[in-house]
DNA sequence: AACCGTAATTATGAATTCATTATTCAGTCA
DNA sequence: TGACTGAATAATGAATTCATAATTACGGTT
């Protein structure tokens, strides 16, 4: 058994992929915005070569769009894209739920149980920030619990594209209550390690989240039409 | 409706991503092999810059592995990776089947029907090459029929990593017969547009393919142990 | 003033160059 | 003989340079 993890010295382009990805996902670089190589090079203190390498990777992940001779733009998050992405995330979560049921240790389930309690508490206190964090932690734990790094990678790629729509912000009270209830059911399945059951719930949980988002979007566009 | 598709002038690095990907998937560049920048640059007649950009993209797709200051190697196809990848492909195909049932036109189903007939004919004639091609065409048609380019992209990424194991070569007679039967059932579901049914079948079809592959692998390793 | 065409400027794609890190290999010593 | 050292070589990571395409700015025309 190795005493030390093999040290990993990140290259510039790796570092830049990470940083730029964050800028896009955190919405610092807004959808549709141009990604000016020159400015970013100055900001990061690197030359264009590694930055451009990073942009190519981000483009292959779908976070930016490259146009020949016209540089890079931050990819837009279209409704069409959400429509296409959510069902995929849903089936990946379904699979993750099934695998997590099989792979998680009792101790790990206990940890999730704790987080779940924290999330419910945050819900009752209407503390959105804490709720979101706990929610995220639980989902991450389940995905990681699947012990499938490839699944994790693809889930992350899709989730990061969707997260940019940041609809978490307009979570209705109804949907919030429903989400909590769904999480309760998920925990029940997890406790008895009902793999298929948990998978099914996670899938519908994701699709319900999607449906709620669409409703919110439509409410917004109606408001716009009225106003 | 646009009369012309927006013309797409490929940049060098895009072209190279494509070419290199083919070299890896087609097994011209063997797993574990070093990817010598210099030689490839000469072979393609380009400088290192676009080639290196392409390698970064391929690395993010998981086809090559980059080691800082030590260049790129073609990623190995481990059994563990197959174990992790097949279930993901399976659920993606399940989803694709469901969507395809909803989206394919009658005419498009008719085309698949024709290909299916060609595939059966090739099976009866034990013509593996034609069979593989027809099989591939059918699966592609169903994936494309889902009308979900993101699903398509992720499916392609995963499939290209798996295809390198090229287990199609050691298709047993039993498995071949079973596969044909499964395809028959899939066509039945498709004809009546039973979305859930087709999805389910495509999922199990993929997992059966995986199981057969594992059996083949184990037979090989047993032979090795005996010999 | 609005429109068009052309020149100047800028930004981009790709090649080249430079610095640093691995690798190879000859030579030394146990 | 064989393991170790260190110089020579080769390969890589990143900066720079160069050529070209896109954008902007300007001037003339109506």
XYZ file of C-alpha atoms (C1' of nucleotides) in Angstrom:
514
model
C 0.000 0.000 0.000
C 1.417 3.370 -0.970
C 2.147 5.663 1.926
C 1.689 8.784 -0.128
C -0.629 9.631 -2.929
C 1.329 10.159 -6.112
C 1.825 13.876 -6.153
C -0.030 15.671 -8.834
C 1.510 18.829 -10.111
C -1.152 20.556 -12.129
C -0.162 22.030 -15.440
C -1.243 25.522 -16.342
C -3.961 24.397 -18.665
C -5.466 22.093 -16.037
C -5.499 24.901 -13.544
C -7.078 27.165 -16.128
C -9.765 24.664 -17.057
C -10.761 24.563 -13.422
C -10.714 28.330 -12.960
C -12.540 29.096 -16.173
C -15.118 26.411 -15.512
C -15.830 28.056 -12.194
C -16.160 31.462 -13.791
C -18.770 30.040 -16.132
C -20.659 27.904 -13.622
C -20.577 30.624 -10.962
C -22.034 32.955 -13.568
C -19.155 35.420 -13.414
C -18.850 34.971 -17.128
C -22.409 35.375 -18.359
C -24.054 33.290 -21.073
C -23.545 34.721 -24.527
C -20.679 36.867 -23.342
C -17.461 36.872 -25.295
C -14.473 35.264 -23.632
C -11.654 37.695 -24.349
C -8.397 35.771 -24.452
C -6.246 38.804 -23.947
C -7.966 40.038 -20.808
C -8.099 36.623 -19.228
C -4.436 36.052 -19.999
C -3.600 39.233 -18.183
C -5.944 38.395 -15.333
C -4.383 34.986 -14.831
C -0.893 36.043 -15.772
C -0.398 33.386 -18.419
C 0.191 33.376 -22.122
C -2.480 32.585 -24.655
C -1.312 29.047 -25.363
C -2.466 27.344 -22.149
C -5.562 29.511 -21.992
C -6.591 28.496 -25.463
C -5.977 24.851 -24.607
C -8.302 25.261 -21.659
C -10.958 26.852 -23.856
C -10.855 23.881 -26.189
C -11.549 21.564 -23.274
C -14.379 23.749 -22.001
C -15.822 23.765 -25.483
C -15.790 19.979 -25.563
C -17.685 20.082 -22.272
C -20.207 22.417 -23.830
C -19.639 25.343 -21.483
C -18.281 27.607 -24.166
C -18.829 27.744 -27.894
C -15.938 28.283 -30.264
C -16.407 30.062 -33.555
C -13.524 29.833 -35.966
C -11.640 33.108 -36.136
C -14.205 34.672 -33.848
C -13.106 33.306 -30.541
C -15.102 31.828 -27.702
C -18.443 32.728 -26.181
C -20.015 31.418 -23.032
C -22.678 28.929 -24.065
C -26.267 30.002 -23.565
C -28.541 27.914 -21.394
C -31.536 27.458 -23.607
C -34.806 25.947 -22.576
C -34.287 23.376 -25.281
C -31.025 22.357 -23.694
C -32.686 21.987 -20.313
C -35.386 19.880 -21.888
C -32.754 17.593 -23.312
C -30.508 17.528 -20.285
C -32.875 16.880 -17.409
C -34.070 13.482 -18.559
C -30.460 12.389 -18.945
C -29.537 13.566 -15.474
C -32.652 11.821 -14.223
C -31.654 8.415 -15.548
C -28.089 8.893 -14.338
C -29.398 9.658 -10.862
C -31.658 6.640 -11.085
C -28.638 4.481 -11.782
C -26.616 6.236 -9.097
C -29.353 5.591 -6.557
C -29.409 1.906 -7.386
C -25.663 1.577 -7.141
C -25.431 3.684 -3.992
C -27.891 1.382 -2.246
C -25.591 -1.493 -2.986
C -22.302 0.205 -2.250
C -22.808 2.590 0.640
C -21.695 1.363 4.034
C -24.006 1.658 7.023
C -21.775 4.389 8.383
C -22.021 6.351 5.148
C -25.779 6.025 5.160
C -25.716 7.330 8.709
C -23.864 10.420 7.506
C -26.467 11.005 4.831
C -29.148 10.537 7.454
C -27.554 13.347 9.454
C -27.421 15.634 6.468
C -31.001 14.833 5.691
C -32.003 15.879 9.200
C -30.065 19.109 8.769
C -31.839 19.726 5.494
C -35.274 19.202 7.014
C -34.351 21.533 9.828
C -33.278 24.171 7.321
C -36.552 23.688 5.478
C -38.584 24.250 8.640
C -36.518 27.340 9.365
C -36.996 28.458 5.738
C -33.252 28.835 5.544
C -32.706 28.482 1.830
C -28.964 28.793 1.837
C -28.427 26.002 4.335
C -31.098 23.939 2.625
C -29.435 24.209 -0.763
C -26.102 23.250 0.679
C -27.448 20.231 2.546
C -29.442 19.197 -0.508
C -26.371 19.423 -2.688
C -24.359 17.432 -0.153
C -26.925 14.655 -0.077
C -27.097 14.363 -3.828
C -23.330 14.395 -4.074
C -23.047 11.718 -1.420
C -25.454 9.510 -3.346
C -23.631 10.036 -6.606
C -20.280 9.341 -4.990
C -21.825 6.390 -3.206
C -22.342 4.767 -6.553
C -18.573 4.243 -6.691
C -18.526 4.896 -10.387
C -16.236 7.727 -11.355
C -17.352 7.670 -14.974
C -20.949 8.075 -13.929
C -19.820 10.850 -11.644
C -17.958 12.637 -14.417
C -20.837 12.577 -16.838
C -23.278 13.596 -14.143
C -21.061 16.514 -13.229
C -20.747 17.618 -16.849
C -24.499 17.669 -17.280
C -25.254 19.127 -13.873
C -22.819 21.986 -14.335
C -24.536 22.968 -17.552
C -27.908 22.940 -15.887
C -26.865 24.605 -12.684
C -26.120 27.739 -14.672
C -29.846 28.233 -15.144
C -29.829 28.830 -11.364
C -33.502 28.114 -10.950
C -32.819 27.060 -7.384
C -33.476 30.702 -6.677
C -37.138 30.579 -7.629
C -38.149 27.553 -5.600
C -41.854 27.827 -4.857
C -43.216 26.895 -1.440
C -45.233 24.095 -2.994
C -42.297 22.634 -4.784
C -40.146 22.988 -1.701
C -42.611 21.000 0.377
C -42.838 18.385 -2.339
C -39.063 18.126 -2.583
C -38.765 17.540 1.147
C -41.373 14.839 0.953
C -39.529 13.177 -1.917
C -36.338 13.243 0.084
C -38.125 11.617 2.994
C -39.222 8.811 0.702
C -35.717 8.481 -0.664
C -34.335 8.081 2.833
C -36.869 5.369 3.556
C -35.730 3.433 0.535
C -32.104 3.984 1.385
C -32.557 2.708 4.941
C -33.878 -0.613 3.696
C -31.484 -0.573 0.751
C -34.256 -0.797 -1.798
C -32.059 -0.101 -4.799
C -34.730 -0.074 -7.475
C -36.985 1.976 -5.238
C -34.393 4.613 -4.516
C -33.407 4.777 -8.151
C -36.991 5.299 -9.211
C -37.506 8.030 -6.629
C -34.348 9.861 -7.592
C -35.384 9.794 -11.209
C -38.833 11.212 -10.564
C -37.384 13.662 -8.039
C -35.231 15.084 -10.793
C -38.049 15.184 -13.310
C -40.309 16.915 -10.795
C -37.599 19.460 -10.210
C -37.488 19.994 -13.938
C -41.256 20.358 -14.185
C -41.242 22.909 -11.388
C -38.554 24.840 -13.169
C -40.503 24.900 -16.385
C -43.564 26.153 -14.510
C -41.439 28.897 -12.987
C -40.075 29.847 -16.403
C -43.560 30.060 -17.826
C -44.760 32.172 -14.933
C -41.912 34.550 -15.644
C -42.704 34.818 -19.350
C -46.393 35.382 -18.574
C -45.462 38.166 -16.211
C -43.346 39.645 -18.939
C -46.262 39.456 -21.351
C -48.602 41.133 -18.861
C -46.154 43.761 -17.762
C -36.623 27.016 -42.472
C -32.995 27.688 -43.390
C -32.086 26.753 -46.921
C -28.480 26.053 -46.045
C -26.849 24.727 -42.973
C -24.552 27.322 -41.505
C -21.261 26.472 -43.077
C -18.763 25.058 -40.710
C -15.136 25.573 -41.539
C -13.234 23.196 -39.319
C -10.166 24.487 -37.557
C -7.032 22.409 -37.440
C -7.554 21.304 -33.894
C -11.087 20.142 -34.610
C -9.872 18.162 -37.564
C -7.130 16.683 -35.420
C -9.486 15.746 -32.600
C -11.489 13.794 -35.124
C -8.495 12.112 -36.713
C -6.794 11.249 -33.457
C -10.017 9.969 -31.967
C -10.333 7.652 -34.912
C -6.780 6.435 -34.506
C -7.555 5.544 -30.900
C -10.989 4.061 -31.455
C -9.873 2.162 -34.548
C -7.059 0.755 -32.458
C -4.311 2.108 -34.678
C -2.908 3.717 -31.586
C -2.881 0.917 -29.054
C -3.818 1.262 -25.383
C -0.886 2.181 -23.207
C 1.104 3.347 -26.191
C 2.813 6.693 -26.075
C 1.432 9.379 -28.345
C 4.507 11.007 -29.829
C 3.725 14.590 -30.658
C 6.583 14.984 -33.044
C 5.760 12.013 -35.224
C 2.088 12.845 -35.380
C 2.874 16.431 -36.280
C 4.928 15.226 -39.178
C 2.315 12.673 -40.165
C -0.435 15.276 -40.226
C 1.766 18.107 -41.423
C 0.845 20.476 -38.624
C 2.691 22.171 -35.840
C 2.548 21.033 -32.252
C 0.155 23.737 -31.078
C -3.065 22.432 -32.651
C -2.044 18.855 -32.031
C -1.546 19.510 -28.360
C -4.892 21.283 -28.187
C -6.484 18.196 -29.665
C -4.763 15.973 -27.123
C -6.185 18.050 -24.299
C -9.678 17.502 -25.651
C -9.101 13.786 -26.087
C -7.844 13.645 -22.535
C -11.023 15.284 -21.284
C -12.922 12.599 -23.172
C -10.855 9.966 -21.458
C -9.304 8.489 -24.575
C -5.788 9.533 -23.684
C -4.069 10.181 -20.402
C -1.797 13.176 -19.965
C 1.156 13.103 -17.620
C 2.806 16.421 -16.937
C 6.129 16.682 -18.707
C 5.759 13.136 -19.874
C 3.302 13.556 -22.662
C 0.244 11.586 -23.591
C -0.538 7.883 -23.557
C -3.507 6.099 -25.035
C -5.828 5.185 -22.176
C -6.059 1.523 -21.284
C -9.427 -0.203 -21.436
C -9.640 -1.900 -18.090
C -12.265 -4.385 -17.062
C -13.143 -2.056 -14.221
C -13.859 0.698 -16.708
C -16.115 -1.586 -18.710
C -17.940 -2.545 -15.532
C -18.579 1.084 -14.823
C -19.385 2.128 -18.357
C -21.844 -0.489 -19.528
C -24.558 0.259 -16.992
C -24.367 3.923 -17.956
C -24.659 3.173 -21.648
C -27.547 0.866 -20.797
C -29.618 3.567 -19.093
C -28.800 6.033 -21.854
C -30.026 3.547 -24.433
C -33.117 2.946 -22.327
C -33.862 6.651 -22.438
C -33.010 6.838 -26.116
C -35.422 4.005 -26.854
C -38.225 5.755 -25.020
C -37.610 9.028 -26.790
C -37.138 7.403 -30.174
C -40.545 5.747 -29.874
C -42.073 9.153 -29.406
C -40.091 11.024 -32.002
C -39.442 8.729 -34.939
C -41.714 9.168 -37.924
C -43.401 6.187 -39.516
C -41.074 6.552 -42.468
C -38.027 6.478 -40.233
C -39.295 3.377 -38.482
C -39.737 1.842 -41.890
C -36.072 2.489 -42.640
C -35.065 0.798 -39.402
C -37.333 -2.082 -40.293
C -35.399 -2.481 -43.537
C -32.086 -2.426 -41.763
C -33.366 -4.938 -39.280
C -34.292 -7.274 -42.116
C -30.816 -6.835 -43.575
C -29.314 -7.641 -40.213
C -31.336 -10.816 -39.829
C -30.342 -11.838 -43.323
C -26.683 -11.285 -42.475
C -27.146 -13.355 -39.336
C -28.605 -16.255 -41.259
C -25.734 -16.005 -43.723
C -23.289 -15.781 -40.798
C -21.892 -12.673 -42.410
C -20.410 -10.956 -39.380
C -19.156 -7.879 -41.151
C -22.521 -7.009 -42.659
C -24.231 -7.919 -39.404
C -22.070 -5.585 -37.353
C -22.651 -2.761 -39.767
C -26.416 -3.218 -39.821
C -26.471 -3.583 -36.055
C -24.515 -0.392 -35.647
C -26.815 1.408 -38.076
C -29.894 0.347 -36.155
C -28.518 1.448 -32.830
C -27.404 4.737 -34.292
C -30.796 5.312 -35.852
C -32.481 4.742 -32.498
C -30.088 7.063 -30.698
C -30.519 9.739 -33.340
C -34.250 9.127 -33.274
C -34.272 10.352 -29.709
C -33.675 13.848 -31.129
C -31.458 14.711 -28.216
C -28.008 15.776 -29.269
C -26.732 15.918 -25.712
C -27.799 12.356 -25.113
C -26.153 11.480 -28.382
C -22.893 13.145 -27.406
C -22.618 11.429 -24.065
C -23.599 8.107 -25.561
C -20.923 8.499 -28.193
C -18.289 9.395 -25.623
C -19.033 6.289 -23.596
C -19.500 4.008 -26.567
C -16.218 5.020 -28.129
C -14.375 4.118 -24.956
C -16.043 0.739 -24.830
C -15.756 -0.036 -28.496
C -12.015 -0.143 -28.109
C -12.363 -3.376 -26.191
C -13.525 -4.760 -29.560
C -15.328 -7.702 -28.070
C -17.592 -7.734 -31.099
C -14.938 -10.031 -32.510
C -15.606 -12.811 -30.024
C -19.350 -13.006 -30.399
C -20.439 -16.522 -29.494
C -23.112 -18.318 -31.496
C -25.331 -18.401 -28.450
C -25.027 -14.718 -27.794
C -25.505 -13.967 -31.446
C -28.780 -15.871 -31.525
C -29.883 -14.165 -28.334
C -28.999 -10.745 -29.714
C -31.083 -11.354 -32.809
C -33.992 -12.399 -30.692
C -33.663 -9.276 -28.577
C -33.648 -7.159 -31.705
C -36.810 -8.875 -32.880
C -38.481 -7.951 -29.615
C -37.234 -4.398 -29.905
C -38.751 -4.092 -33.355
C -42.068 -5.359 -32.032
C -42.093 -2.649 -29.396
C -41.037 -0.028 -31.882
C -43.816 -0.959 -34.286
C -46.480 -0.325 -31.669
C -44.505 2.590 -30.237
C -44.309 1.073 -26.793
C -41.801 3.563 -25.426
C -41.297 2.051 -21.988
C -41.126 -1.408 -23.504
C -38.499 -0.508 -26.068
C -36.479 1.349 -23.467
C -36.506 -1.622 -21.152
C -35.445 -3.964 -23.918
C -32.620 -1.745 -25.064
C -31.344 -1.536 -21.531
C -31.316 -5.270 -20.984
C -29.970 -5.797 -24.488
C -26.962 -3.730 -23.536
C -26.492 -5.431 -20.192
C -26.730 -8.845 -21.846
C -24.099 -7.775 -24.301
C -21.960 -6.787 -21.367
C -22.524 -10.096 -19.588
C -21.576 -11.981 -22.729
C -18.431 -9.964 -23.009
C -17.471 -10.695 -19.437
C -18.029 -14.386 -20.037
C -15.776 -14.178 -23.092
C -13.104 -12.385 -21.097
C -13.209 -15.021 -18.404
C -12.991 -17.801 -20.924
C -9.884 -16.153 -22.314
C -8.252 -15.791 -18.923
C -9.063 -19.412 -18.097
C -7.465 -20.506 -21.327
C -4.434 -18.489 -20.408
C -4.330 -20.151 -16.984
C -4.583 -23.594 -18.542
C -2.156 -22.934 -21.349
C -28.098 62.104 -41.525
C -27.959 57.307 -43.243
C -25.574 54.104 -46.117
C -21.780 51.871 -48.304
C -16.985 50.760 -49.187
C -12.273 50.826 -47.802
C -8.298 51.386 -44.652
C -6.621 50.795 -39.891
C -6.884 48.182 -35.916
C -7.627 44.280 -33.303
C -8.199 39.473 -32.328
C -7.557 34.989 -33.612
C -5.274 30.468 -35.509
C -1.183 28.371 -36.014
C 3.988 28.113 -36.247
C 8.018 28.900 -33.975
C 11.042 29.620 -30.216
C 12.594 29.203 -25.539
C 13.060 27.042 -20.927
C 12.519 23.106 -18.277
C 11.869 18.461 -17.415
C 12.538 13.539 -18.615
C 15.245 10.110 -20.744
C 19.253 7.957 -22.556
C 23.725 6.503 -22.308
C 28.612 6.547 -21.336
C 31.676 6.252 -17.668
C 32.921 5.255 -12.799
C 33.304 2.689 -8.738
C 32.027 -1.005 -5.646
C 29.307 -7.610 -13.561
C 26.104 -4.345 -12.024
C 24.352 -0.363 -9.780
C 25.092 4.587 -9.592
C 26.421 9.354 -11.394
C 26.139 12.877 -14.438
C 26.517 14.784 -19.014
C 24.167 14.706 -23.555
C 19.979 14.243 -25.894
C 15.216 14.393 -26.639
C 10.586 15.638 -25.474
C 7.498 18.526 -23.287
C 5.103 23.005 -21.360
C 4.557 27.531 -22.180
C 5.733 32.126 -24.317
C 6.343 34.471 -28.356
C 5.927 35.542 -33.081
C 3.738 35.591 -37.514
C -0.092 35.449 -40.903
C -4.792 35.978 -41.604
C -9.469 36.819 -40.664
C -12.775 39.839 -38.324
C -13.985 44.161 -36.421
C -13.886 48.922 -36.070
C -13.155 53.628 -37.724
C -13.264 56.765 -41.169
C -14.575 59.228 -45.433
C -17.246 59.753 -49.373
C -21.741 59.522 -51.575
C -26.548 60.150 -51.901
